[in-house]
């Protein structure tokens, strides 16, 4: 068990879904700003390499930790273990999730259930498990990645979008609960980011690089909790999309 607190007492960032391209870039931001990092995910070889790289490059403590969003029963013990490993306050960055093709999900109920189980149920059970830890430390930040896909269901990805809409709603209540103990909760609704999740898709407008996205997320997280579209251009776009009348919306190829 190794403490990831730095000498400054800066909170450790716990990256959940740390192999994600976005989480990887955010972990670099955190380490570059002098925070220790715990890298949680399923691919331990990748996480070990990433931890070694961060520790050497930025001279901060970094360690991998095994985590599966679908192991709901294990989340309470996982939360306690992470708090012990950090040896001080924790910040959370939730970046796990998947977006299988909608046709595949419609044809395979098991695949649809597995996606909902990780994207939403896993996030909900995990955040519930961390609430006592965050309440006890009475400080910190939770940054969670929702999606613009959660704002309005589209034929292309409505099951995935539904998991994100559910996550947005969960985060609103969670943020209110934790605001009473000084913990900020930030729900980020990313537009398309150039990662493994979007590689198979046709070229998308206003696509952000993981690095630019992480830098913007870091900047926004320093302002505290709330709800933010990143890049910011997605706020006006989604305001328009949410307000398109249904009979017109249903004819659009979105
Ligand atoms: N890319 C975009 O355009 C975009 C837009 C809006 C929102 N988002 C959201 O941003 C987050 C990061 O996505 P990304 O674009 O960086 O995609 P990514 O590179 O595909 O990363 C997704 C990560 O989720 C992990 N994961 C999936 N199921 C898991 C489980 N059951 N337990 C633990 N980890 C699990 C994957 O781990 P494994 O490697 O072990 O599979 C992977 O590291 C996701 O929540 C996504 O929904 C992305």
mmCIF file of C-alpha atoms and ligand atoms in Angstrom:
data_model
loop_
_atom_site.group_PDB
_atom_site.id
_atom_site.type_symbol
_atom_site.label_atom_id
_atom_site.label_comp_id
_atom_site.label_asym_id
_atom_site.label_seq_id
_atom_site.Cartn_x
_atom_site.Cartn_y
_atom_site.Cartn_z
ATOM 1 C CA UNK A 1 0.000 0.000 0.000
ATOM 2 C CA UNK A 2 1.639 3.274 -1.106
ATOM 3 C CA UNK A 3 0.413 6.774 -0.217
ATOM 4 C CA UNK A 4 -0.023 9.010 -3.259
ATOM 5 C CA UNK A 5 -0.198 12.260 -1.295
ATOM 6 C CA UNK A 6 2.537 14.710 -2.241
ATOM 7 C CA UNK A 7 4.441 16.747 0.335
ATOM 8 C CA UNK A 8 2.169 19.736 -0.416
ATOM 9 C CA UNK A 9 -0.909 17.795 0.766
ATOM 10 C CA UNK A 10 -2.555 18.265 -2.640
ATOM 11 C CA UNK A 11 -5.422 15.779 -3.109
ATOM 12 C CA UNK A 12 -4.733 12.596 -5.056
ATOM 13 C CA UNK A 13 -6.675 12.332 -8.317
ATOM 14 C CA UNK A 14 -8.317 8.927 -8.669
ATOM 15 C CA UNK A 15 -8.790 8.271 -12.383
ATOM 16 C CA UNK A 16 -11.659 5.806 -12.946
ATOM 17 C CA UNK A 17 -11.375 4.253 -16.385
ATOM 18 C CA UNK A 18 -7.754 5.404 -16.466
ATOM 19 C CA UNK A 19 -6.953 3.731 -19.803
ATOM 20 C CA UNK A 20 -9.383 6.083 -21.552
ATOM 21 C CA UNK A 21 -7.647 8.578 -23.800
ATOM 22 C CA UNK A 22 -9.367 11.448 -22.013
ATOM 23 C CA UNK A 23 -8.472 10.154 -18.525
ATOM 24 C CA UNK A 24 -4.884 9.578 -19.653
ATOM 25 C CA UNK A 25 -4.588 13.230 -20.738
ATOM 26 C CA UNK A 26 -6.296 14.488 -17.569
ATOM 27 C CA UNK A 27 -3.934 12.394 -15.393
ATOM 28 C CA UNK A 28 -1.022 14.165 -17.112
ATOM 29 C CA UNK A 29 -2.593 17.542 -16.270
ATOM 30 C CA UNK A 30 -3.023 16.514 -12.631
ATOM 31 C CA UNK A 31 0.523 15.162 -12.358
ATOM 32 C CA UNK A 32 1.961 18.225 -14.095
ATOM 33 C CA UNK A 33 0.230 20.343 -11.441
ATOM 34 C CA UNK A 34 1.877 18.350 -8.647
ATOM 35 C CA UNK A 35 -0.898 15.907 -7.704
ATOM 36 C CA UNK A 36 -0.395 12.233 -6.975
ATOM 37 C CA UNK A 37 -2.563 9.939 -9.118
ATOM 38 C CA UNK A 38 -4.244 6.582 -8.676
ATOM 39 C CA UNK A 39 -4.994 4.940 -12.009
ATOM 40 C CA UNK A 40 -8.015 2.645 -11.761
ATOM 41 C CA UNK A 41 -9.102 0.323 -14.555
ATOM 42 C CA UNK A 42 -9.058 -3.163 -16.017
ATOM 43 C CA UNK A 43 -5.869 -3.176 -18.092
ATOM 44 C CA UNK A 44 -3.241 -3.443 -15.352
ATOM 45 C CA UNK A 45 -0.292 -3.666 -17.776
ATOM 46 C CA UNK A 46 -1.292 -0.367 -19.350
ATOM 47 C CA UNK A 47 -1.918 1.260 -15.958
ATOM 48 C CA UNK A 48 1.449 0.136 -14.599
ATOM 49 C CA UNK A 49 3.237 1.612 -17.630
ATOM 50 C CA UNK A 50 1.233 4.824 -17.335
ATOM 51 C CA UNK A 51 1.960 5.139 -13.578
ATOM 52 C CA UNK A 52 5.697 4.634 -14.142
ATOM 53 C CA UNK A 53 5.688 7.243 -16.906
ATOM 54 C CA UNK A 54 3.873 9.837 -14.768
ATOM 55 C CA UNK A 55 6.109 9.186 -11.751
ATOM 56 C CA UNK A 56 9.280 9.669 -13.810
ATOM 57 C CA UNK A 57 8.045 12.534 -15.976
ATOM 58 C CA UNK A 58 6.429 14.653 -13.232
ATOM 59 C CA UNK A 59 8.063 13.293 -10.041
ATOM 60 C CA UNK A 60 4.717 12.614 -8.338
ATOM 61 C CA UNK A 61 3.498 9.407 -6.711
ATOM 62 C CA UNK A 62 1.424 7.338 -9.164
ATOM 63 C CA UNK A 63 0.024 3.831 -8.733
ATOM 64 C CA UNK A 64 -2.295 1.482 -10.635
ATOM 65 C CA UNK A 65 -5.362 -0.076 -8.999
ATOM 66 C CA UNK A 66 -7.700 -2.737 -10.337
ATOM 67 C CA UNK A 67 -11.263 -1.552 -10.958
ATOM 68 C CA UNK A 68 -14.320 -2.827 -12.818
ATOM 69 C CA UNK A 69 -17.361 -0.546 -13.002
ATOM 70 C CA UNK A 70 -19.619 -3.630 -13.120
ATOM 71 C CA UNK A 71 -18.343 -5.037 -9.811
ATOM 72 C CA UNK A 72 -21.069 -3.207 -7.891
ATOM 73 C CA UNK A 73 -20.732 -5.328 -4.753
ATOM 74 C CA UNK A 74 -17.021 -4.533 -4.558
ATOM 75 C CA UNK A 75 -17.324 -0.747 -4.837
ATOM 76 C CA UNK A 76 -17.518 0.007 -1.089
ATOM 77 C CA UNK A 77 -14.327 -1.973 -0.370
ATOM 78 C CA UNK A 78 -12.710 -0.385 -3.447
ATOM 79 C CA UNK A 79 -13.543 3.121 -2.140
ATOM 80 C CA UNK A 80 -12.043 2.343 1.275
ATOM 81 C CA UNK A 81 -8.950 0.832 -0.349
ATOM 82 C CA UNK A 82 -8.429 3.917 -2.557
ATOM 83 C CA UNK A 83 -8.783 6.254 0.442
ATOM 84 C CA UNK A 84 -6.175 4.196 2.312
ATOM 85 C CA UNK A 85 -3.829 4.122 -0.699
ATOM 86 C CA UNK A 86 -4.131 7.896 -1.115
ATOM 87 C CA UNK A 87 -3.345 8.533 2.555
ATOM 88 C CA UNK A 88 -5.107 11.915 2.271
ATOM 89 C CA UNK A 89 -7.938 13.641 0.376
ATOM 90 C CA UNK A 90 -9.141 12.225 -2.938
ATOM 91 C CA UNK A 91 -10.530 13.855 -6.064
ATOM 92 C CA UNK A 92 -12.435 11.628 -8.513
ATOM 93 C CA UNK A 93 -12.416 11.657 -12.329
ATOM 94 C CA UNK A 94 -15.032 9.317 -13.860
ATOM 95 C CA UNK A 95 -14.130 8.433 -17.437
ATOM 96 C CA UNK A 96 -15.235 4.835 -17.879
ATOM 97 C CA UNK A 97 -17.903 3.873 -20.367
ATOM 98 C CA UNK A 98 -18.539 2.382 -23.762
ATOM 99 C CA UNK A 99 -20.678 3.246 -26.761
ATOM 100 C CA UNK A 100 -21.362 0.128 -28.857
ATOM 101 C CA UNK A 101 -23.207 0.535 -32.133
ATOM 102 C CA UNK A 102 -26.951 1.099 -31.615
ATOM 103 C CA UNK A 103 -27.912 -1.734 -34.024
ATOM 104 C CA UNK A 104 -25.684 -4.126 -32.063
ATOM 105 C CA UNK A 105 -27.371 -3.125 -28.798
ATOM 106 C CA UNK A 106 -30.853 -3.489 -30.304
ATOM 107 C CA UNK A 107 -30.005 -6.994 -31.533
ATOM 108 C CA UNK A 108 -28.261 -8.171 -28.363
ATOM 109 C CA UNK A 109 -30.057 -7.529 -25.059
ATOM 110 C CA UNK A 110 -27.074 -8.848 -23.082
ATOM 111 C CA UNK A 111 -24.782 -6.263 -24.706
ATOM 112 C CA UNK A 112 -27.295 -3.484 -24.026
ATOM 113 C CA UNK A 113 -27.656 -4.533 -20.381
ATOM 114 C CA UNK A 114 -23.862 -4.741 -19.970
ATOM 115 C CA UNK A 115 -23.412 -1.220 -21.303
ATOM 116 C CA UNK A 116 -26.093 0.226 -19.017
ATOM 117 C CA UNK A 117 -24.577 -1.753 -16.149
ATOM 118 C CA UNK A 118 -21.164 -0.110 -16.591
ATOM 119 C CA UNK A 119 -22.072 3.357 -17.880
ATOM 120 C CA UNK A 120 -24.855 4.173 -15.446
ATOM 121 C CA UNK A 121 -25.371 1.523 -12.769
ATOM 122 C CA UNK A 122 -21.616 1.273 -12.222
ATOM 123 C CA UNK A 123 -21.267 5.031 -11.901
ATOM 124 C CA UNK A 124 -24.192 5.208 -9.472
ATOM 125 C CA UNK A 125 -22.981 2.389 -7.199
ATOM 126 C CA UNK A 126 -19.427 3.687 -7.308
ATOM 127 C CA UNK A 127 -20.392 7.261 -6.427
ATOM 128 C CA UNK A 128 -22.664 6.007 -3.639
ATOM 129 C CA UNK A 129 -19.720 4.034 -2.249
ATOM 130 C CA UNK A 130 -17.451 7.095 -2.347
ATOM 131 C CA UNK A 131 -19.972 9.456 -0.717
ATOM 132 C CA UNK A 132 -18.964 8.554 2.879
ATOM 133 C CA UNK A 133 -15.272 8.975 1.977
ATOM 134 C CA UNK A 134 -15.911 12.408 0.450
ATOM 135 C CA UNK A 135 -18.170 13.448 3.324
ATOM 136 C CA UNK A 136 -15.505 12.435 5.847
ATOM 137 C CA UNK A 137 -12.747 14.405 4.102
ATOM 138 C CA UNK A 138 -15.013 17.497 3.724
ATOM 139 C CA UNK A 139 -13.172 18.758 0.644
ATOM 140 C CA UNK A 140 -12.431 17.660 -2.909
ATOM 141 C CA UNK A 141 -13.799 17.457 -6.419
ATOM 142 C CA UNK A 142 -15.697 14.879 -8.418
ATOM 143 C CA UNK A 143 -15.465 15.337 -12.187
ATOM 144 C CA UNK A 144 -17.705 13.013 -14.211
ATOM 145 C CA UNK A 145 -17.999 12.712 -17.989
ATOM 146 C CA UNK A 146 -21.577 12.704 -19.208
ATOM 147 C CA UNK A 147 -22.245 13.490 -22.862
ATOM 148 C CA UNK A 148 -24.133 15.769 -25.201
ATOM 149 C CA UNK A 149 -25.737 12.470 -26.281
ATOM 150 C CA UNK A 150 -27.625 12.559 -22.978
ATOM 151 C CA UNK A 151 -29.385 15.813 -23.884
ATOM 152 C CA UNK A 152 -31.670 14.388 -26.556
ATOM 153 C CA UNK A 153 -32.104 10.836 -27.813
ATOM 154 C CA UNK A 154 -30.983 10.302 -31.421
ATOM 155 C CA UNK A 155 -31.475 7.198 -33.599
ATOM 156 C CA UNK A 156 -27.691 6.752 -33.755
ATOM 157 C CA UNK A 157 -27.043 6.195 -30.024
ATOM 158 C CA UNK A 158 -30.163 6.448 -27.882
ATOM 159 C CA UNK A 159 -29.290 3.616 -25.447
ATOM 160 C CA UNK A 160 -25.873 5.135 -24.767
ATOM 161 C CA UNK A 161 -27.487 8.596 -24.560
ATOM 162 C CA UNK A 162 -29.980 7.305 -22.004
ATOM 163 C CA UNK A 163 -27.157 6.126 -19.722
ATOM 164 C CA UNK A 164 -25.663 9.613 -19.862
ATOM 165 C CA UNK A 165 -29.003 11.349 -19.242
ATOM 166 C CA UNK A 166 -29.442 9.143 -16.169
ATOM 167 C CA UNK A 167 -25.912 9.994 -15.040
ATOM 168 C CA UNK A 168 -26.585 13.744 -15.448
ATOM 169 C CA UNK A 169 -29.668 13.469 -13.213
ATOM 170 C CA UNK A 170 -27.830 11.376 -10.630
ATOM 171 C CA UNK A 171 -25.023 13.947 -10.523
ATOM 172 C CA UNK A 172 -27.444 16.822 -9.886
ATOM 173 C CA UNK A 173 -28.671 15.210 -6.651
ATOM 174 C CA UNK A 174 -25.193 13.980 -5.711
ATOM 175 C CA UNK A 175 -23.815 17.506 -6.191
ATOM 176 C CA UNK A 176 -26.495 18.977 -3.926
ATOM 177 C CA UNK A 177 -25.745 16.354 -1.255
ATOM 178 C CA UNK A 178 -21.988 16.904 -1.320
ATOM 179 C CA UNK A 179 -22.189 20.693 -1.586
ATOM 180 C CA UNK A 180 -23.179 20.595 2.106
ATOM 181 C CA UNK A 181 -19.738 19.260 3.033
ATOM 182 C CA UNK A 182 -17.632 21.397 0.694
ATOM 183 C CA UNK A 183 -17.139 18.814 -2.077
ATOM 184 C CA UNK A 184 -17.608 20.079 -5.656
ATOM 185 C CA UNK A 185 -19.277 17.874 -8.275
ATOM 186 C CA UNK A 186 -18.743 18.803 -11.907
ATOM 187 C CA UNK A 187 -20.768 17.146 -14.661
ATOM 188 C CA UNK A 188 -18.989 17.664 -17.986
ATOM 189 C CA UNK A 189 -20.976 17.092 -21.176
ATOM 190 C CA UNK A 190 -18.297 16.536 -23.818
ATOM 191 C CA UNK A 191 -18.919 16.937 -27.508
ATOM 192 C CA UNK A 192 -16.997 14.477 -29.720
ATOM 193 C CA UNK A 193 -13.426 13.766 -28.622
ATOM 194 C CA UNK A 194 -10.932 11.946 -30.838
ATOM 195 C CA UNK A 195 -10.557 8.671 -28.895
ATOM 196 C CA UNK A 196 -11.089 4.925 -29.376
ATOM 197 C CA UNK A 197 -14.792 5.551 -28.746
ATOM 198 C CA UNK A 198 -15.155 7.677 -31.883
ATOM 199 C CA UNK A 199 -12.576 6.132 -34.221
ATOM 200 C CA UNK A 200 -15.117 4.062 -36.132
ATOM 201 C CA UNK A 201 -17.541 6.967 -36.597
ATOM 202 C CA UNK A 202 -17.743 9.282 -39.596
ATOM 203 C CA UNK A 203 -15.934 12.596 -39.202
ATOM 204 C CA UNK A 204 -17.688 14.574 -36.475
ATOM 205 C CA UNK A 205 -17.959 18.386 -36.192
ATOM 206 C CA UNK A 206 -15.920 20.301 -33.606
ATOM 207 C CA UNK A 207 -13.957 17.168 -32.674
ATOM 208 C CA UNK A 208 -11.578 17.913 -29.760
ATOM 209 C CA UNK A 209 -8.245 16.205 -29.172
ATOM 210 C CA UNK A 210 -7.994 14.388 -25.805
ATOM 211 C CA UNK A 211 -5.187 16.751 -24.822
ATOM 212 C CA UNK A 212 -7.118 19.948 -25.571
ATOM 213 C CA UNK A 213 -10.207 18.488 -23.918
ATOM 214 C CA UNK A 214 -8.292 17.523 -20.757
ATOM 215 C CA UNK A 215 -6.696 20.972 -20.532
ATOM 216 C CA UNK A 216 -10.145 22.592 -20.758
ATOM 217 C CA UNK A 217 -11.579 20.131 -18.217
ATOM 218 C CA UNK A 218 -8.720 20.876 -15.830
ATOM 219 C CA UNK A 219 -9.287 24.615 -16.153
ATOM 220 C CA UNK A 220 -13.029 24.213 -15.601
ATOM 221 C CA UNK A 221 -12.566 21.878 -12.614
ATOM 222 C CA UNK A 222 -10.488 24.516 -10.833
ATOM 223 C CA UNK A 223 -13.584 26.733 -10.767
ATOM 224 C CA UNK A 224 -15.506 24.113 -8.751
ATOM 225 C CA UNK A 225 -18.654 22.099 -9.318
ATOM 226 C CA UNK A 226 -21.528 22.608 -11.756
ATOM 227 C CA UNK A 227 -22.495 21.524 -15.233
ATOM 228 C CA UNK A 228 -20.413 22.369 -18.300
ATOM 229 C CA UNK A 229 -20.350 21.688 -22.013
ATOM 230 C CA UNK A 230 -16.832 21.141 -23.367
ATOM 231 C CA UNK A 231 -15.779 22.502 -25.781
ATOM 232 C CA UNK A 232 -18.066 25.443 -24.954
ATOM 233 C CA UNK A 233 -19.448 25.616 -28.514
ATOM 234 C CA UNK A 234 -21.674 22.660 -27.553
ATOM 235 C CA UNK A 235 -23.765 24.780 -25.183
ATOM 236 C CA UNK A 236 -25.394 26.841 -27.988
ATOM 237 C CA UNK A 237 -25.528 23.829 -30.306
ATOM 238 C CA UNK A 238 -27.332 21.677 -27.750
ATOM 239 C CA UNK A 239 -29.635 24.518 -26.746
ATOM 240 C CA UNK A 240 -30.802 24.611 -30.373
ATOM 241 C CA UNK A 241 -30.980 20.815 -30.708
ATOM 242 C CA UNK A 242 -33.007 20.408 -27.501
ATOM 243 C CA UNK A 243 -35.517 22.972 -28.775
ATOM 244 C CA UNK A 244 -36.100 21.626 -32.293
ATOM 245 C CA UNK A 245 -39.760 20.554 -32.522
ATOM 246 C CA UNK A 246 -40.130 16.753 -32.455
ATOM 247 C CA UNK A 247 -41.775 16.456 -35.894
ATOM 248 C CA UNK A 248 -38.763 18.240 -37.459
ATOM 249 C CA UNK A 249 -36.181 16.547 -35.205
ATOM 250 C CA UNK A 250 -37.461 13.095 -36.234
ATOM 251 C CA UNK A 251 -36.726 13.861 -39.892
ATOM 252 C CA UNK A 252 -33.157 15.026 -39.302
ATOM 253 C CA UNK A 253 -30.153 12.800 -39.887
ATOM 254 C CA UNK A 254 -28.405 13.537 -36.569
HETATM 255 N N1 LIG B 1 -14.958 10.310 -27.084
HETATM 256 C C1 LIG B 1 -16.059 11.037 -27.131
HETATM 257 O O1 LIG B 1 -16.415 11.618 -28.174
HETATM 258 C C2 LIG B 1 -16.917 11.221 -25.898
HETATM 259 C C3 LIG B 1 -17.974 12.142 -25.963
HETATM 260 C C4 LIG B 1 -18.780 12.318 -24.868
HETATM 261 C C5 LIG B 1 -18.533 11.603 -23.705
HETATM 262 N N2 LIG B 1 -17.503 10.716 -23.655
HETATM 263 C C6 LIG B 1 -17.279 9.963 -22.414
HETATM 264 O O2 LIG B 1 -15.951 10.173 -21.968
HETATM 265 C C7 LIG B 1 -15.523 9.033 -21.212
HETATM 266 C C8 LIG B 1 -14.152 8.609 -21.712
HETATM 267 O O3 LIG B 1 -14.289 8.073 -23.012
HETATM 268 P P1 LIG B 1 -13.143 8.057 -24.106
HETATM 269 O O4 LIG B 1 -13.611 8.820 -25.254
HETATM 270 O O5 LIG B 1 -11.843 8.421 -23.478
HETATM 271 O O6 LIG B 1 -13.197 6.537 -24.544
HETATM 272 P P2 LIG B 1 -12.207 5.329 -24.403
HETATM 273 O O7 LIG B 1 -10.817 5.722 -24.740
HETATM 274 O O8 LIG B 1 -12.865 4.220 -25.155
HETATM 275 O O9 LIG B 1 -12.236 4.992 -22.832
HETATM 276 C C9 LIG B 1 -13.276 4.357 -22.188
HETATM 277 C C10 LIG B 1 -12.707 3.674 -20.967
HETATM 278 O O10 LIG B 1 -13.773 3.092 -20.221
HETATM 279 C C11 LIG B 1 -13.271 1.892 -19.672
HETATM 280 N N3 LIG B 1 -14.323 0.966 -19.299
HETATM 281 C C12 LIG B 1 -15.333 0.510 -20.068
HETATM 282 N N4 LIG B 1 -16.067 -0.367 -19.356
HETATM 283 C C13 LIG B 1 -15.488 -0.446 -18.128
HETATM 284 C C14 LIG B 1 -15.762 -1.191 -16.952
HETATM 285 N N5 LIG B 1 -16.796 -2.054 -16.886
HETATM 286 N N6 LIG B 1 -14.976 -1.020 -15.873
HETATM 287 C C15 LIG B 1 -13.926 -0.170 -15.925
HETATM 288 N N7 LIG B 1 -13.590 0.551 -17.000
HETATM 289 C C16 LIG B 1 -14.374 0.396 -18.093
HETATM 290 C C17 LIG B 1 -12.401 1.309 -20.762
HETATM 291 O O11 LIG B 1 -11.535 0.399 -20.166
HETATM 292 P P3 LIG B 1 -10.962 -0.897 -20.939
HETATM 293 O O12 LIG B 1 -9.757 -0.377 -21.676
HETATM 294 O O13 LIG B 1 -10.627 -1.835 -19.824
HETATM 295 O O14 LIG B 1 -12.055 -1.384 -21.835
HETATM 296 C C18 LIG B 1 -11.717 2.559 -21.297
HETATM 297 O O15 LIG B 1 -10.515 2.803 -20.635
HETATM 298 C C19 LIG B 1 -16.633 7.984 -21.352
HETATM 299 O O16 LIG B 1 -17.464 8.026 -20.217
HETATM 300 C C20 LIG B 1 -17.411 8.464 -22.561
HETATM 301 O O17 LIG B 1 -18.758 8.030 -22.515
HETATM 302 C C21 LIG B 1 -16.673 10.509 -24.729
#
